[in-house]
Coordinates of C-alpha atoms and ligand atoms in Angstrom, one line a residue:
M1 CA 121.0 90.6 119.0
V2 CA 119.8 87.1 118.3
P3 CA 117.9 87.4 115.0
L4 CA 114.3 86.4 114.9
E5 CA 113.5 83.1 113.2
I6 CA 112.2 83.6 109.7
L7 CA 109.5 81.1 108.6
E8 CA 110.1 79.5 105.3
F9 CA 107.7 78.4 102.6
P10 CA 105.7 76.2 102.7
D11 CA 105.2 76.8 106.4
P12 CA 101.4 77.2 106.9
R13 CA 101.9 80.0 109.4
L14 CA 103.0 82.2 106.4
R15 CA 99.3 82.0 105.3
T16 CA 98.0 83.8 108.4
V17 CA 96.2 87.0 107.8
A18 CA 97.6 89.7 110.1
K19 CA 95.5 91.8 112.5
P20 CA 95.7 95.5 112.6
V21 CA 98.0 97.0 115.3
T22 CA 95.6 98.7 117.8
E23 CA 98.3 100.6 119.7
V24 CA 101.9 101.4 118.9
N25 CA 103.3 100.4 122.3
G26 CA 106.7 99.3 123.5
K27 CA 106.0 95.7 122.3
I28 CA 105.4 96.9 118.7
V29 CA 108.3 99.3 118.6
N30 CA 110.6 96.5 120.0
M31 CA 109.3 94.1 117.4
A32 CA 109.9 96.6 114.6
D33 CA 113.4 97.2 115.7
R34 CA 114.2 93.5 116.0
M35 CA 112.7 92.9 112.6
L36 CA 115.0 95.5 111.1
E37 CA 118.0 93.9 112.7
T38 CA 116.9 90.5 111.5
M39 CA 116.3 91.8 108.0
Y40 CA 119.8 93.5 107.9
Q41 CA 121.5 90.4 109.2
A42 CA 119.8 88.3 106.5
S43 CA 120.7 90.9 103.8
G44 CA 117.1 91.4 103.0
I45 CA 115.4 94.6 101.8
G46 CA 112.1 94.0 103.5
L47 CA 110.5 91.9 106.2
A48 CA 106.9 91.5 107.3
A49 CA 105.8 90.5 110.8
T50 CA 104.1 87.5 109.4
Q51 CA 107.5 86.1 108.4
V52 CA 108.7 86.1 112.0
N53 CA 105.4 84.5 113.2
F54 CA 104.0 87.8 114.6
H55 CA 100.6 88.3 113.1
Q56 CA 100.0 92.0 113.3
R57 CA 100.1 94.5 110.5
L58 CA 103.7 95.7 110.6
I59 CA 106.4 95.7 107.9
V60 CA 110.0 97.0 107.7
V61 CA 111.8 97.9 104.5
D62 CA 115.1 99.5 103.5
V63 CA 116.0 99.6 99.8
S64 CA 118.9 102.1 100.2
D65 CA 122.3 101.1 98.9
N66 CA 123.9 101.5 102.3
Q67 CA 121.0 100.0 104.1
D68 CA 120.8 103.1 106.3
K69 CA 117.3 104.3 105.5
P70 CA 115.0 102.0 107.6
L71 CA 111.3 102.4 107.1
I72 CA 108.8 101.1 109.6
L73 CA 105.2 100.8 108.4
I74 CA 102.4 100.0 110.8
N75 CA 98.9 99.2 109.4
P76 CA 100.0 100.2 105.9
K77 CA 97.2 100.9 103.4
I78 CA 97.6 101.6 99.7
V79 CA 95.3 104.4 98.6
A80 CA 96.4 105.1 95.0
T81 CA 98.4 103.2 92.4
E82 CA 99.8 104.0 89.0
G83 CA 101.6 102.1 86.2
E84 CA 103.2 98.7 86.1
F85 CA 106.6 97.5 87.1
E86 CA 108.1 94.0 86.7
T87 CA 111.1 92.8 88.6
N88 CA 112.7 89.6 89.7
E89 CA 111.5 89.2 93.3
G90 CA 113.0 87.2 96.0
C91 CA 111.9 86.6 99.6
L92 CA 113.7 85.7 102.9
S93 CA 111.0 83.1 103.4
I94 CA 111.8 81.6 99.9
P95 CA 115.6 81.7 100.0
G96 CA 117.5 81.3 96.7
F97 CA 114.6 81.8 94.3
Y98 CA 114.0 84.8 92.1
E99 CA 111.1 85.1 89.7
P100 CA 109.5 88.0 87.8
V101 CA 106.3 89.5 89.3
D102 CA 104.2 92.4 88.1
R103 CA 103.5 95.2 90.5
F104 CA 102.3 98.8 90.5
E105 CA 105.1 101.2 89.6
K106 CA 103.9 103.9 91.9
I107 CA 101.9 103.7 95.1
Q108 CA 100.6 106.2 97.6
L109 CA 100.0 104.9 101.0
E110 CA 98.9 105.7 104.5
A111 CA 100.6 104.1 107.5
I112 CA 101.5 104.7 111.1
G113 CA 105.2 105.3 112.0
R114 CA 107.4 104.0 114.8
D115 CA 106.3 107.2 116.8
G116 CA 102.7 106.2 116.6
E117 CA 101.8 109.1 114.2
P118 CA 99.9 108.5 111.0
F119 CA 101.5 109.7 107.7
T120 CA 101.1 109.4 104.0
M121 CA 103.9 108.7 101.5
E122 CA 104.6 107.9 97.9
A123 CA 106.9 105.2 96.7
E124 CA 108.0 104.1 93.2
D125 CA 110.1 101.5 91.5
L126 CA 111.9 99.1 93.9
L127 CA 110.6 100.7 97.1
A128 CA 107.0 100.4 95.8
V129 CA 107.6 96.8 94.8
C130 CA 109.1 96.0 98.1
I131 CA 106.2 97.6 100.1
Q132 CA 103.7 95.7 97.9
H133 CA 105.5 92.4 98.4
E134 CA 105.7 92.9 102.2
M135 CA 102.0 94.0 102.4
D136 CA 101.1 90.7 100.6
H137 CA 102.7 88.8 103.5
L138 CA 100.3 90.5 105.9
E139 CA 97.5 88.9 103.8
G140 CA 99.1 85.5 103.9
K141 CA 100.3 85.8 100.3
L142 CA 103.7 85.0 98.8
F143 CA 105.3 86.0 95.6
V144 CA 105.2 82.4 94.4
D145 CA 101.4 82.7 94.3
Y146 CA 101.8 84.8 91.2
L147 CA 103.7 82.0 89.4
S148 CA 102.3 79.0 87.6
N149 CA 101.3 76.0 89.8
A150 CA 104.0 73.9 88.3
K151 CA 106.7 76.5 89.1
R152 CA 105.4 77.0 92.6
Q153 CA 105.3 73.2 93.3
L154 CA 108.9 72.9 91.9
I155 CA 110.1 75.6 94.3
R156 CA 108.2 74.0 97.2
K157 CA 109.8 70.6 96.5
K158 CA 113.3 72.0 96.2
L159 CA 112.9 74.0 99.4
Q160 CA 111.4 71.1 101.4
K161 CA 114.4 69.0 100.3
L162 CA 116.8 71.6 101.6
Q163 CA 114.8 72.0 104.8
K164 CA 115.0 68.2 105.4
Q165 CA 118.8 68.2 104.9
R166 CA 119.2 71.0 107.4
A167 CA 116.9 69.4 110.1
Ligands
LIG1 NI1 108.9 88.2 101.3

């Protein structure tokens, strides 16, 4: 499979707020499967539809060691949170940069699965962080938004330089 193109910061399309999925049809399932493939090929642990320029509320994650526990979340909504958890976060749209971000340690969420059925789940630690990070993408938000302006501008400049070299 040809992987989907992943948008990179500071691409303005990453700032798009995603719309709810109204029906889990073949198009959505196909997009979810392609996103998983793209994520695995890029050695990522999460990917939001926003990052592949598809602006509907769909994220995929897999934080398992063997990358064999894919999770597809459609219209995810956090309904309860607990604790705090800080980790160095990275992002396939901000390659090569890792910075500490504060998240909730535990979350409870509602979502719709690949089969179109709604479900609730709990997540903690890395999985919880990953889901929160991907859900931010659906709001047009990136992890660098939690950093200082100076740090975000520095990352922006460095990435733009690399993007120019590649072009
Ligand atoms: Ni990301």
